[in-house]
Amino acid sequence: MSITFAFWNLEGLPLIGAMVRTILIITLGFPLLLVFARLGSSLIMRHFSEHLALIFRKFVTYFGSLLLIITILLDFDFNLSAILGTAGIASIAFGFAAQTSLSNFISGIFLLGEKPFEVGDIVLIDNTLGYVLSIDLMSVKVRTFDNLCMRIPNQTLIQTTFTNVTRFPIRRLDINVHVPFKEDIRRVFEILREVADANPYSLDEPEPLILLQEYGDSFFKIILGVWFEKSNFVAIKNSIMMDVKERFDREGIEFPVPHISLYAGDSTKPFPIQWEQVEKLQAGMGNRPVPAAKAE
């Protein structure tokens, strides 16, 4: 019995030839596929984005693995038409049950084309803030700041309003500052501007925003907005609030506290209230109430 090597064919030994080719596919085909996926994703990451690189790597790995498996099955003379026919019937039933998955897949393609965020961005979704870990065709995974992994279906992201906190290199931090009516508002503006200019994390351009937003019940409501690089969020939030408090203390400016003023009309004049503390109840008063306050 002669053995003739002609490309993939081993004449006379079809079963052994199929086994040899299967071993070659497993030992060479799959590793080469992974190397190609890795090199391709590296090039895409270098010229485009990590988002596209991740999608490319997964697509090449899954699709290439499927082709190699089909090649192995054909080598062993599997009847793929029967398998595909059965799979077609099953896919119809499966399609009705997988409508949500299909919707997530299509939404993932839209996210891939729109690119509202990338891996590593900080996003705010439904009052949850975290880093984007991965962007898949079915879902997006986010790591929150308390180190929890949150999986968000792509369909939810398409239908939900979310915020990309780190999309741009600089941001503005707005702080509400309440000042009593008795204070000189122009002097307060000058102090807040000096505090913003002195902060090491505050950018000179754009200039800080100082806005008298509205009148409160007993105070001015002022907004102090400072621009900063997105990586300095925690540092500037802590430092700018401490700087305002320390500067107000030095200037003698008090933060307002909630209080209520009672008004009984023009005919009634204000009268003082003097509180008296009864140190000892006299014997014989029994359970009769003891007046604790009187008007002068």
Coordinates of C-alpha atoms in Angstrom, one line a residue:
M1 CA 0.0 0.0 0.0
S2 CA 1.6 3.2 -1.1
I3 CA 1.2 6.5 0.6
T4 CA 1.2 9.6 -1.6
F5 CA 1.3 13.1 0.0
A6 CA -0.6 15.5 -2.2
F7 CA -1.4 18.7 -0.4
W8 CA -3.9 17.5 2.3
N9 CA -4.6 14.0 0.8
L10 CA -3.0 10.8 2.1
E11 CA -4.1 8.2 -0.5
G12 CA -5.0 4.9 0.8
L13 CA -5.3 6.0 4.4
P14 CA -8.3 8.5 4.5
L15 CA -8.9 8.1 8.2
I16 CA -5.3 8.5 9.2
G17 CA -5.0 11.5 6.8
A18 CA -8.0 13.2 8.4
M19 CA -6.5 12.6 11.8
V20 CA -3.2 14.1 10.8
R21 CA -4.9 17.1 9.3
T22 CA -7.0 17.5 12.4
I23 CA -3.8 17.5 14.5
L24 CA -2.2 20.1 12.3
I25 CA -5.3 22.3 12.5
I26 CA -5.3 22.0 16.3
T27 CA -1.6 22.5 16.8
L28 CA -1.0 25.1 14.0
G29 CA -4.3 26.5 12.9
F30 CA -5.7 27.7 16.2
P31 CA -2.4 29.2 17.4
L32 CA -2.0 31.0 14.1
L33 CA -5.5 32.3 14.3
L34 CA -4.9 33.7 17.8
V35 CA -1.7 35.3 16.6
F36 CA -3.4 36.9 13.7
A37 CA -6.2 38.2 15.9
R38 CA -3.7 39.6 18.3
L39 CA -1.6 41.3 15.7
G40 CA -4.6 42.7 13.9
S41 CA -6.1 44.1 17.1
S42 CA -2.8 45.7 18.0
L43 CA -2.7 47.5 14.6
I44 CA -6.3 48.7 15.0
M45 CA -5.6 49.9 18.5
R46 CA -2.6 51.9 17.3
H47 CA -4.4 53.6 14.4
F48 CA -8.0 53.7 15.6
S49 CA -9.3 52.8 19.1
E50 CA -9.3 50.1 21.7
H51 CA -13.0 49.7 21.2
L52 CA -12.6 48.5 17.5
A53 CA -9.6 46.4 18.4
L54 CA -11.6 44.5 21.0
I55 CA -14.4 43.8 18.6
F56 CA -12.0 42.8 15.8
R57 CA -10.2 40.3 18.0
K58 CA -13.3 38.6 19.2
F59 CA -14.9 38.5 15.8
V60 CA -11.8 36.9 14.2
T61 CA -11.3 34.5 17.0
Y62 CA -14.9 33.2 17.0
F63 CA -15.5 33.2 13.2
G64 CA -12.0 31.7 12.5
S65 CA -12.6 29.0 15.1
L66 CA -15.9 28.2 13.5
L67 CA -14.3 27.8 10.1
L68 CA -11.6 25.5 11.4
I69 CA -14.2 23.3 13.2
I70 CA -16.2 23.1 10.0
T71 CA -13.0 22.1 8.1
I72 CA -12.4 19.3 10.6
L73 CA -15.9 18.0 10.3
L74 CA -15.8 18.0 6.5
D75 CA -12.5 16.1 6.7
F76 CA -14.2 13.3 8.6
D77 CA -17.1 13.2 6.0
F78 CA -19.7 14.7 8.3
N79 CA -23.0 15.5 6.5
L80 CA -23.2 19.2 7.2
S81 CA -26.3 19.6 5.1
A82 CA -28.3 17.5 7.5
I83 CA -26.7 19.3 10.4
L84 CA -27.5 22.7 8.9
G85 CA -31.0 21.6 8.0
T86 CA -31.7 20.6 11.6
A87 CA -30.0 23.8 12.8
G88 CA -32.2 25.8 10.5
I89 CA -35.4 24.4 12.0
A90 CA -33.9 24.9 15.5
S91 CA -32.9 28.4 14.7
I92 CA -36.4 29.4 13.9
A93 CA -37.6 28.3 17.3
F94 CA -34.5 29.7 18.9
G95 CA -35.1 33.1 17.1
F96 CA -38.3 33.7 18.8
A97 CA -36.7 33.1 22.2
A98 CA -33.6 35.1 21.3
Q99 CA -35.3 38.4 20.2
T100 CA -33.7 40.2 23.1
S101 CA -30.2 38.9 22.3
L102 CA -30.7 39.9 18.6
S103 CA -31.8 43.4 19.7
N104 CA -28.7 43.6 21.9
F105 CA -26.5 42.5 19.0
I106 CA -27.9 45.1 16.6
S107 CA -27.6 47.8 19.3
G108 CA -24.0 46.7 19.8
I109 CA -23.4 47.4 16.1
F110 CA -24.9 50.9 16.4
L111 CA -22.7 51.6 19.5
L112 CA -19.7 50.4 17.5
G113 CA -20.4 52.8 14.7
E114 CA -21.4 55.8 17.0
K115 CA -18.6 55.3 19.5
P116 CA -20.2 57.3 22.4
F117 CA -17.5 56.0 24.7
E118 CA -14.4 53.8 24.7
V119 CA -12.7 51.3 27.0
G120 CA -11.3 53.2 30.0
D121 CA -13.8 56.1 29.9
I122 CA -15.8 57.0 33.0
V123 CA -19.6 56.9 32.3
L124 CA -22.6 57.8 34.3
I125 CA -25.5 55.4 33.7
D126 CA -28.7 55.5 35.8
N127 CA -26.9 57.3 38.7
T128 CA -24.1 54.7 38.6
L129 CA -20.6 55.9 37.9
G130 CA -17.7 53.7 36.8
Y131 CA -15.0 52.7 34.3
V132 CA -15.8 51.0 31.0
L133 CA -14.2 47.6 31.2
S134 CA -15.3 46.1 27.9
I135 CA -17.6 46.8 25.0
D136 CA -19.0 43.6 23.5
L137 CA -21.6 43.0 20.8
M138 CA -24.2 42.0 23.5
S139 CA -23.4 44.1 26.5
V140 CA -21.1 46.7 28.1
K141 CA -19.3 45.9 31.3
V142 CA -18.6 48.8 33.8
R143 CA -16.5 48.7 37.0
T144 CA -17.9 51.0 39.6
F145 CA -15.8 53.0 42.0
D146 CA -16.7 50.6 44.8
N147 CA -15.2 47.7 42.7
L148 CA -18.4 46.1 41.4
C149 CA -18.8 44.8 37.9
M150 CA -22.0 46.0 36.2
R151 CA -23.3 44.4 33.0
I152 CA -25.5 46.6 30.9
P153 CA -27.3 45.2 27.8
N154 CA -26.6 47.2 24.6
Q155 CA -30.3 47.7 24.0
T156 CA -30.6 49.5 27.4
L157 CA -27.7 51.8 26.4
I158 CA -29.4 52.7 23.1
Q159 CA -32.6 53.6 24.9
T160 CA -31.1 55.3 28.0
T161 CA -29.5 58.7 28.4
F162 CA -26.0 58.4 29.8
T163 CA -23.1 60.7 30.3
N164 CA -19.5 60.2 29.3
V165 CA -17.7 62.0 32.1
T166 CA -14.2 61.8 30.5
R167 CA -15.0 62.3 26.8
F168 CA -13.2 65.7 26.8
P169 CA -9.8 66.5 28.3
I170 CA -11.1 69.2 30.6
R171 CA -14.2 69.5 32.8
R172 CA -15.9 72.1 35.0
L173 CA -16.7 71.6 38.6
D174 CA -19.7 73.6 39.9
I175 CA -20.0 74.2 43.6
N176 CA -23.0 75.9 45.3
V177 CA -21.9 78.5 47.8
H178 CA -24.6 80.1 50.1
V179 CA -23.9 83.5 51.6
P180 CA -26.1 85.4 54.1
F181 CA -27.9 88.6 52.8
K182 CA -25.9 90.7 55.2
E183 CA -22.6 90.0 53.4
D184 CA -21.2 92.3 50.7
I185 CA -21.9 90.2 47.6
R186 CA -19.3 92.0 45.5
R187 CA -16.6 91.3 48.0
V188 CA -17.7 87.6 48.1
F189 CA -17.2 87.5 44.3
E190 CA -13.7 88.8 44.7
I191 CA -12.8 86.3 47.4
L192 CA -14.2 83.4 45.3
R193 CA -12.2 84.5 42.3
E194 CA -9.0 84.7 44.4
V195 CA -9.7 81.2 45.8
A196 CA -10.1 79.8 42.3
D197 CA -7.0 81.5 40.9
A198 CA -4.9 80.3 43.8
N199 CA -6.0 76.6 43.5
P200 CA -3.2 74.6 41.8
Y201 CA -5.7 72.3 40.0
S202 CA -7.8 75.2 38.5
L203 CA -7.1 76.1 34.9
D204 CA -6.5 79.7 33.9
E205 CA -8.3 79.1 30.6
P206 CA -11.3 78.9 30.5
E207 CA -11.7 81.4 33.3
P208 CA -13.6 80.4 36.5
L209 CA -17.3 81.0 36.5
I210 CA -18.9 82.9 39.4
L211 CA -22.7 83.3 39.0
L212 CA -25.3 84.7 41.4
Q213 CA -27.9 82.2 40.6
E214 CA -30.9 83.2 42.8
Y215 CA -32.1 84.4 46.2
G216 CA -32.7 81.8 48.8
D217 CA -34.9 82.1 51.9
S218 CA -32.1 84.0 53.8
F219 CA -29.0 83.8 51.6
F220 CA -27.5 84.4 48.1
K221 CA -27.1 81.2 46.1
I222 CA -23.8 81.5 44.2
I223 CA -22.3 79.0 41.8
L224 CA -18.5 78.8 41.7
G225 CA -17.3 76.9 38.6
V226 CA -13.7 76.0 38.1
W227 CA -12.1 74.2 35.0
F228 CA -9.7 71.4 35.5
E229 CA -8.1 68.4 33.8
K230 CA -10.3 65.3 34.0
S231 CA -7.7 63.3 35.9
N232 CA -7.7 65.8 38.8
F233 CA -11.4 65.5 39.7
V234 CA -11.0 64.2 43.3
A235 CA -8.1 66.5 44.1
I236 CA -9.8 69.7 43.0
K237 CA -13.2 68.8 44.5
N238 CA -11.6 68.4 48.0
S239 CA -9.1 71.2 47.8
I240 CA -11.5 73.9 46.4
M241 CA -14.1 73.3 49.0
M242 CA -11.6 73.4 51.8
D243 CA -10.1 76.6 50.4
V244 CA -13.4 78.3 50.3
K245 CA -14.2 77.3 53.9
E246 CA -10.8 78.5 55.2
R247 CA -10.9 81.8 53.3
F248 CA -14.4 82.5 54.6
D249 CA -13.3 81.8 58.1
R250 CA -10.4 84.3 57.7
E251 CA -12.7 86.9 56.2
G252 CA -15.4 86.5 58.9
I253 CA -18.0 85.3 56.4
E254 CA -20.4 82.8 57.9
F255 CA -22.3 80.2 56.1
P256 CA -26.1 80.6 56.6
V257 CA -28.0 78.2 58.9
P258 CA -31.7 77.5 58.5
H259 CA -33.9 79.7 60.7
I260 CA -37.5 80.9 60.7
S261 CA -38.8 84.4 61.3
L262 CA -42.4 84.8 62.7
Y263 CA -44.5 87.8 61.7
A264 CA -47.8 88.6 63.3
G265 CA -48.8 91.8 61.4
D266 CA -48.2 95.5 61.8
S267 CA -50.3 95.9 65.0
T268 CA -48.1 93.6 67.0
K269 CA -44.6 94.8 68.0
P270 CA -41.8 92.3 68.6
F271 CA -41.5 91.4 72.3
P272 CA -38.6 89.6 74.1
I273 CA -39.0 86.2 75.6
Q274 CA -37.3 85.5 78.9
W275 CA -36.8 81.9 79.9
E276 CA -36.8 80.9 83.6
Q277 CA -35.6 77.6 85.0
V278 CA -37.4 76.2 88.0
E279 CA -34.8 74.6 90.1
K280 CA -37.1 73.2 92.8
L281 CA -40.8 72.6 92.9
Q282 CA -42.5 73.9 96.0
A283 CA -44.2 71.4 98.1
G284 CA -47.9 71.3 97.7
M285 CA -48.1 72.3 94.0
G286 CA -48.8 68.8 93.1
N287 CA -49.3 68.2 89.4
R288 CA -50.2 71.8 88.6
P289 CA -48.2 73.1 85.6
V290 CA -45.3 75.4 86.3
P291 CA -44.8 78.3 83.9
A292 CA -41.5 78.0 82.1
A293 CA -41.5 81.2 80.3
K294 CA -43.2 84.6 80.5
A295 CA -43.4 87.6 78.2
E296 CA -42.1 90.9 79.4

